[in-house]
Structures are given as structure tokens and as C-alpha cells.
GROMACS .gro file of C-alpha atoms in nm:
model
  213
    1UNK     CA    1   0.012   0.000   0.002
    2UNK     CA    2   0.135   0.338  -0.088
    3UNK     CA    3   0.021   0.681   0.049
    4UNK     CA    4  -0.253   0.705  -0.202
    5UNK     CA    5  -0.409   0.392  -0.065
    6UNK     CA    6  -0.323   0.163  -0.369
    7UNK     CA    7  -0.196  -0.179  -0.322
    8UNK     CA    8  -0.026  -0.468  -0.507
    9UNK     CA    9  -0.026  -0.828  -0.425
   10UNK     CA   10   0.295  -1.004  -0.485
   11UNK     CA   11   0.327  -1.328  -0.683
   12UNK     CA   12   0.289  -1.625  -0.420
   13UNK     CA   13   0.580  -1.802  -0.287
   14UNK     CA   14   0.573  -2.168  -0.248
   15UNK     CA   15   0.715  -2.332   0.054
   16UNK     CA   16   0.757  -2.694   0.155
   17UNK     CA   17   0.730  -2.784   0.528
   18UNK     CA   18   0.911  -3.082   0.614
   19UNK     CA   19   0.852  -3.192   0.976
   20UNK     CA   20   0.888  -3.563   0.946
   21UNK     CA   21   1.089  -3.735   1.185
   22UNK     CA   22   1.395  -3.941   1.092
   23UNK     CA   23   1.219  -4.190   0.866
   24UNK     CA   24   1.462  -4.499   0.914
   25UNK     CA   25   1.672  -4.609   1.219
   26UNK     CA   26   1.803  -4.953   1.283
   27UNK     CA   27   2.062  -5.118   1.466
   28UNK     CA   28   2.301  -5.312   1.241
   29UNK     CA   29   2.538  -5.455   1.508
   30UNK     CA   30   2.535  -5.665   1.700
   31UNK     CA   31   2.271  -5.894   1.567
   32UNK     CA   32   1.953  -5.969   1.756
   33UNK     CA   33   2.010  -6.263   1.989
   34UNK     CA   34   2.408  -6.239   1.949
   35UNK     CA   35   2.664  -6.309   2.235
   36UNK     CA   36   2.886  -6.032   2.294
   37UNK     CA   37   3.192  -6.001   2.504
   38UNK     CA   38   3.443  -5.712   2.633
   39UNK     CA   39   3.404  -5.382   2.434
   40UNK     CA   40   3.154  -5.398   2.160
   41UNK     CA   41   3.100  -5.168   1.874
   42UNK     CA   42   2.715  -5.092   1.831
   43UNK     CA   43   2.632  -4.966   1.486
   44UNK     CA   44   2.315  -4.811   1.327
   45UNK     CA   45   2.190  -4.664   0.998
   46UNK     CA   46   1.960  -4.365   1.005
   47UNK     CA   47   1.800  -4.163   0.724
   48UNK     CA   48   1.586  -3.847   0.707
   49UNK     CA   49   1.452  -3.573   0.487
   50UNK     CA   50   1.615  -3.329   0.657
   51UNK     CA   51   1.942  -3.433   0.808
   52UNK     CA   52   2.020  -3.652   1.101
   53UNK     CA   53   2.225  -3.471   1.343
   54UNK     CA   54   2.294  -3.721   1.602
   55UNK     CA   55   2.221  -4.078   1.706
   56UNK     CA   56   2.216  -4.167   2.072
   57UNK     CA   57   2.270  -4.542   2.168
   58UNK     CA   58   2.099  -4.704   2.497
   59UNK     CA   59   2.132  -5.037   2.682
   60UNK     CA   60   1.832  -5.124   2.899
   61UNK     CA   61   1.712  -4.754   2.844
   62UNK     CA   62   2.048  -4.619   2.979
   63UNK     CA   63   2.253  -4.408   2.750
   64UNK     CA   64   2.595  -4.549   2.668
   65UNK     CA   65   2.687  -4.276   2.412
   66UNK     CA   66   2.607  -4.025   2.145
   67UNK     CA   67   2.751  -4.018   1.795
   68UNK     CA   68   2.715  -3.672   1.642
   69UNK     CA   69   2.924  -3.743   1.309
   70UNK     CA   70   2.772  -3.990   1.105
   71UNK     CA   71   3.042  -3.966   0.824
   72UNK     CA   72   3.189  -4.294   0.905
   73UNK     CA   73   2.849  -4.452   1.018
   74UNK     CA   74   2.667  -4.397   1.327
   75UNK     CA   75   2.827  -4.613   1.623
   76UNK     CA   76   2.953  -4.609   1.978
   77UNK     CA   77   3.149  -4.855   2.203
   78UNK     CA   78   2.985  -5.035   2.463
   79UNK     CA   79   3.216  -5.157   2.760
   80UNK     CA   80   3.032  -5.493   2.903
   81UNK     CA   81   3.322  -5.573   3.124
   82UNK     CA   82   3.136  -5.471   3.446
   83UNK     CA   83   2.808  -5.673   3.355
   84UNK     CA   84   2.706  -5.999   3.475
   85UNK     CA   85   2.803  -6.281   3.300
   86UNK     CA   86   2.546  -6.447   3.092
   87UNK     CA   87   2.312  -6.154   3.154
   88UNK     CA   88   2.089  -6.033   2.872
   89UNK     CA   89   2.041  -5.674   2.766
   90UNK     CA   90   1.824  -5.440   2.536
   91UNK     CA   91   2.006  -5.239   2.281
   92UNK     CA   92   1.808  -4.925   2.118
   93UNK     CA   93   1.898  -4.616   1.933
   94UNK     CA   94   1.739  -4.277   1.894
   95UNK     CA   95   1.799  -4.058   1.606
   96UNK     CA   96   1.758  -3.673   1.602
   97UNK     CA   97   1.737  -3.444   1.283
   98UNK     CA   98   1.775  -3.074   1.231
   99UNK     CA   99   1.422  -3.000   1.314
  100UNK     CA  100   1.474  -3.166   1.675
  101UNK     CA  101   1.247  -3.442   1.596
  102UNK     CA  102   1.347  -3.791   1.699
  103UNK     CA  103   1.303  -4.155   1.578
  104UNK     CA  104   1.348  -4.470   1.756
  105UNK     CA  105   1.509  -4.803   1.639
  106UNK     CA  106   1.353  -5.154   1.731
  107UNK     CA  107   1.517  -5.318   2.016
  108UNK     CA  108   1.793  -5.565   1.977
  109UNK     CA  109   1.850  -5.819   2.248
  110UNK     CA  110   2.196  -5.946   2.327
  111UNK     CA  111   2.364  -6.178   2.583
  112UNK     CA  112   2.702  -6.093   2.771
  113UNK     CA  113   2.939  -6.349   2.807
  114UNK     CA  114   3.242  -6.245   3.010
  115UNK     CA  115   3.375  -6.561   3.183
  116UNK     CA  116   3.755  -6.561   3.172
  117UNK     CA  117   3.907  -6.884   2.995
  118UNK     CA  118   4.031  -7.177   3.187
  119UNK     CA  119   4.380  -7.331   3.124
  120UNK     CA  120   4.607  -7.586   3.264
  121UNK     CA  121   4.934  -7.749   3.147
  122UNK     CA  122   4.915  -8.128   3.089
  123UNK     CA  123   5.263  -8.187   2.958
  124UNK     CA  124   5.519  -8.237   3.063
  125UNK     CA  125   5.387  -8.321   3.392
  126UNK     CA  126   5.674  -8.235   3.640
  127UNK     CA  127   5.718  -8.570   3.753
  128UNK     CA  128   5.976  -8.676   3.479
  129UNK     CA  129   6.284  -8.474   3.401
  130UNK     CA  130   6.300  -8.338   3.051
  131UNK     CA  131   6.616  -8.439   2.853
  132UNK     CA  132   6.856  -8.157   2.743
  133UNK     CA  133   6.951  -8.145   2.366
  134UNK     CA  134   6.605  -8.222   2.286
  135UNK     CA  135   6.263  -8.080   2.186
  136UNK     CA  136   5.998  -8.115   2.441
  137UNK     CA  137   5.605  -8.039   2.362
  138UNK     CA  138   5.453  -7.817   2.606
  139UNK     CA  139   5.078  -7.909   2.610
  140UNK     CA  140   4.777  -7.747   2.758
  141UNK     CA  141   4.386  -7.763   2.781
  142UNK     CA  142   4.197  -7.454   2.750
  143UNK     CA  143   3.829  -7.377   2.752
  144UNK     CA  144   3.613  -7.090   2.739
  145UNK     CA  145   3.214  -7.004   2.729
  146UNK     CA  146   3.282  -6.787   2.429
  147UNK     CA  147   3.625  -6.928   2.227
  148UNK     CA  148   3.955  -6.923   2.332
  149UNK     CA  149   4.183  -6.725   2.074
  150UNK     CA  150   4.534  -6.817   2.165
  151UNK     CA  151   4.741  -7.002   2.422
  152UNK     CA  152   5.097  -6.837   2.502
  153UNK     CA  153   5.352  -7.075   2.665
  154UNK     CA  154   5.627  -6.943   2.904
  155UNK     CA  155   5.940  -7.071   3.080
  156UNK     CA  156   6.088  -6.910   3.379
  157UNK     CA  157   6.419  -7.000   3.512
  158UNK     CA  158   6.384  -6.798   3.829
  159UNK     CA  159   6.532  -6.498   3.699
  160UNK     CA  160   6.393  -6.445   3.347
  161UNK     CA  161   6.044  -6.535   3.212
  162UNK     CA  162   6.067  -6.629   2.816
  163UNK     CA  163   5.787  -6.667   2.584
  164UNK     CA  164   5.835  -6.981   2.420
  165UNK     CA  165   5.566  -6.970   2.153
  166UNK     CA  166   5.195  -6.902   2.087
  167UNK     CA  167   4.926  -7.135   1.962
  168UNK     CA  168   4.642  -6.975   1.784
  169UNK     CA  169   4.493  -7.302   1.637
  170UNK     CA  170   4.366  -7.544   1.908
  171UNK     CA  171   4.198  -7.771   1.658
  172UNK     CA  172   4.476  -8.023   1.726
  173UNK     CA  173   4.520  -7.914   2.092
  174UNK     CA  174   4.706  -7.632   2.229
  175UNK     CA  175   5.076  -7.681   2.241
  176UNK     CA  176   5.427  -7.554   2.144
  177UNK     CA  177   5.787  -7.722   2.106
  178UNK     CA  178   6.045  -7.606   2.367
  179UNK     CA  179   6.395  -7.645   2.244
  180UNK     CA  180   6.599  -7.744   2.561
  181UNK     CA  181   6.923  -7.788   2.378
  182UNK     CA  182   7.043  -7.436   2.475
  183UNK     CA  183   6.916  -7.433   2.836
  184UNK     CA  184   7.143  -7.538   3.129
  185UNK     CA  185   7.113  -7.840   3.305
  186UNK     CA  186   7.041  -7.977   3.545
  187UNK     CA  187   6.827  -7.668   3.609
  188UNK     CA  188   6.463  -7.646   3.734
  189UNK     CA  189   6.213  -7.427   3.525
  190UNK     CA  190   5.864  -7.309   3.572
  191UNK     CA  191   5.608  -7.371   3.301
  192UNK     CA  192   5.310  -7.168   3.260
  193UNK     CA  193   5.041  -7.108   2.996
  194UNK     CA  194   4.821  -6.820   2.929
  195UNK     CA  195   4.480  -6.875   2.759
  196UNK     CA  196   4.296  -6.556   2.605
  197UNK     CA  197   3.953  -6.513   2.452
  198UNK     CA  198   3.816  -6.197   2.290
  199UNK     CA  199   3.815  -5.995   2.610
  200UNK     CA  200   4.023  -6.157   2.894
  201UNK     CA  201   4.314  -6.388   2.983
  202UNK     CA  202   4.391  -6.642   3.249
  203UNK     CA  203   4.744  -6.761   3.349
  204UNK     CA  204   4.758  -7.153   3.439
  205UNK     CA  205   4.912  -7.291   3.764
  206UNK     CA  206   5.291  -7.347   3.716
  207UNK     CA  207   5.440  -7.681   3.649
  208UNK     CA  208   5.795  -7.724   3.779
  209UNK     CA  209   6.012  -7.925   3.552
  210UNK     CA  210   6.387  -8.018   3.560
  211UNK     CA  211   6.613  -8.038   3.261
  212UNK     CA  212   6.875  -8.285   3.335
  213UNK     CA  213   7.073  -8.558   3.141
   0.00000   0.00000   0.00000
């Protein structure tokens, strides 16, 4: 309107209002009904007609972390080490967009398995002396409610603890060969084994063996 009371109407402007909450949010890993151990990466995919600004992750409705940068995917690490072994937990995620609207994922149920491995040396038995200038097989049994990933074998002469070897394939049993040709004799050694799973490790009881002619 001008001073003469004449007016003009502008051409219409078309605007689109987008107020939809994030349209897709799902947890990719771990899978539903999975067994997890140690520190677990929880990942999710989220899409929105505006832009997803963050994804917050929850375990049993308690926040375990927020990812505000989805360039490498949406994820957080969840430390399960303090949780009861064989306990079941519900994982969910909440995505937020630029309009401050949120969308919720479906829940994923996982079981925590954090029992430490068991391990014991089976040979040599400590009763029979080990001959020098020979190769002696050190064997062990190891078990875990999840999976044993490796067993390390150590020899201690009372001064120095030496790694003899590592077995990462227990299909034929856990063992390494110990070359006694370079060790002093007669000398008593303490043998131990350390079994590891994806999160923890356990050291066996020591077996005392004597190397002598």
C-alpha cells in the first residue's frame, strides 16, 4: 500500500514444510540374539528428509553414548566388562534431525559372556625330568564359554620369564615345542600357559620341570 492507498499483491511463494521425524533407524550390529564380550561396537543406520544430527545409543534404557558425526557411520563402543556374565540386555537407538525431531529403532537383545578362560598344562607333568639337547612339547587344555583365541607358553628359570611360543589354532590341541638344547642343566624351570579369549586372559598354575641328562 502506498500513500494514495493503492496496493499490489506479490506473486505467491511456494514453501515446503518438512517436519517428518527420521524415517529409518535400525541397529546393524550386534545382531539380535547375539552373544557379546568385552568392548562391543554398536552400529546403526539412520536416514531423514532433513538431516540426521545425532544418534544416541541405549542399553536397558540407559544412555551409553552419542554419535554426532555420521560420516563414518553411526556408532558407539559399549564396555560390557562390568556386567554380569550371561546377562541379557536390550539395545536401542534414538536418532535426532535438524528439526529436533526424533525416531526410535527397534530393540536388539544381546547376551553378555565375559567368563575368563580356563587353562592348565598337561605335559610335561613335572614328575619326569626333561632331557637336554631335545625338543619337548608343552601342551595345555583350555576352555571358554565363548572361544579361546590363543594360548601362550612361558618358561621361567627363576630370573627371567621367556615366551616359548603362541598357539592360535587349538583344533589339534594347544601346544608349542620347547628347545631345551640351549638351556643349562640340571636346572629347574617353571612352565605356565596363558589362555585368551576376545576380552580376557587367564594364567595357568605353574608346572615345575627339571632339565637334566
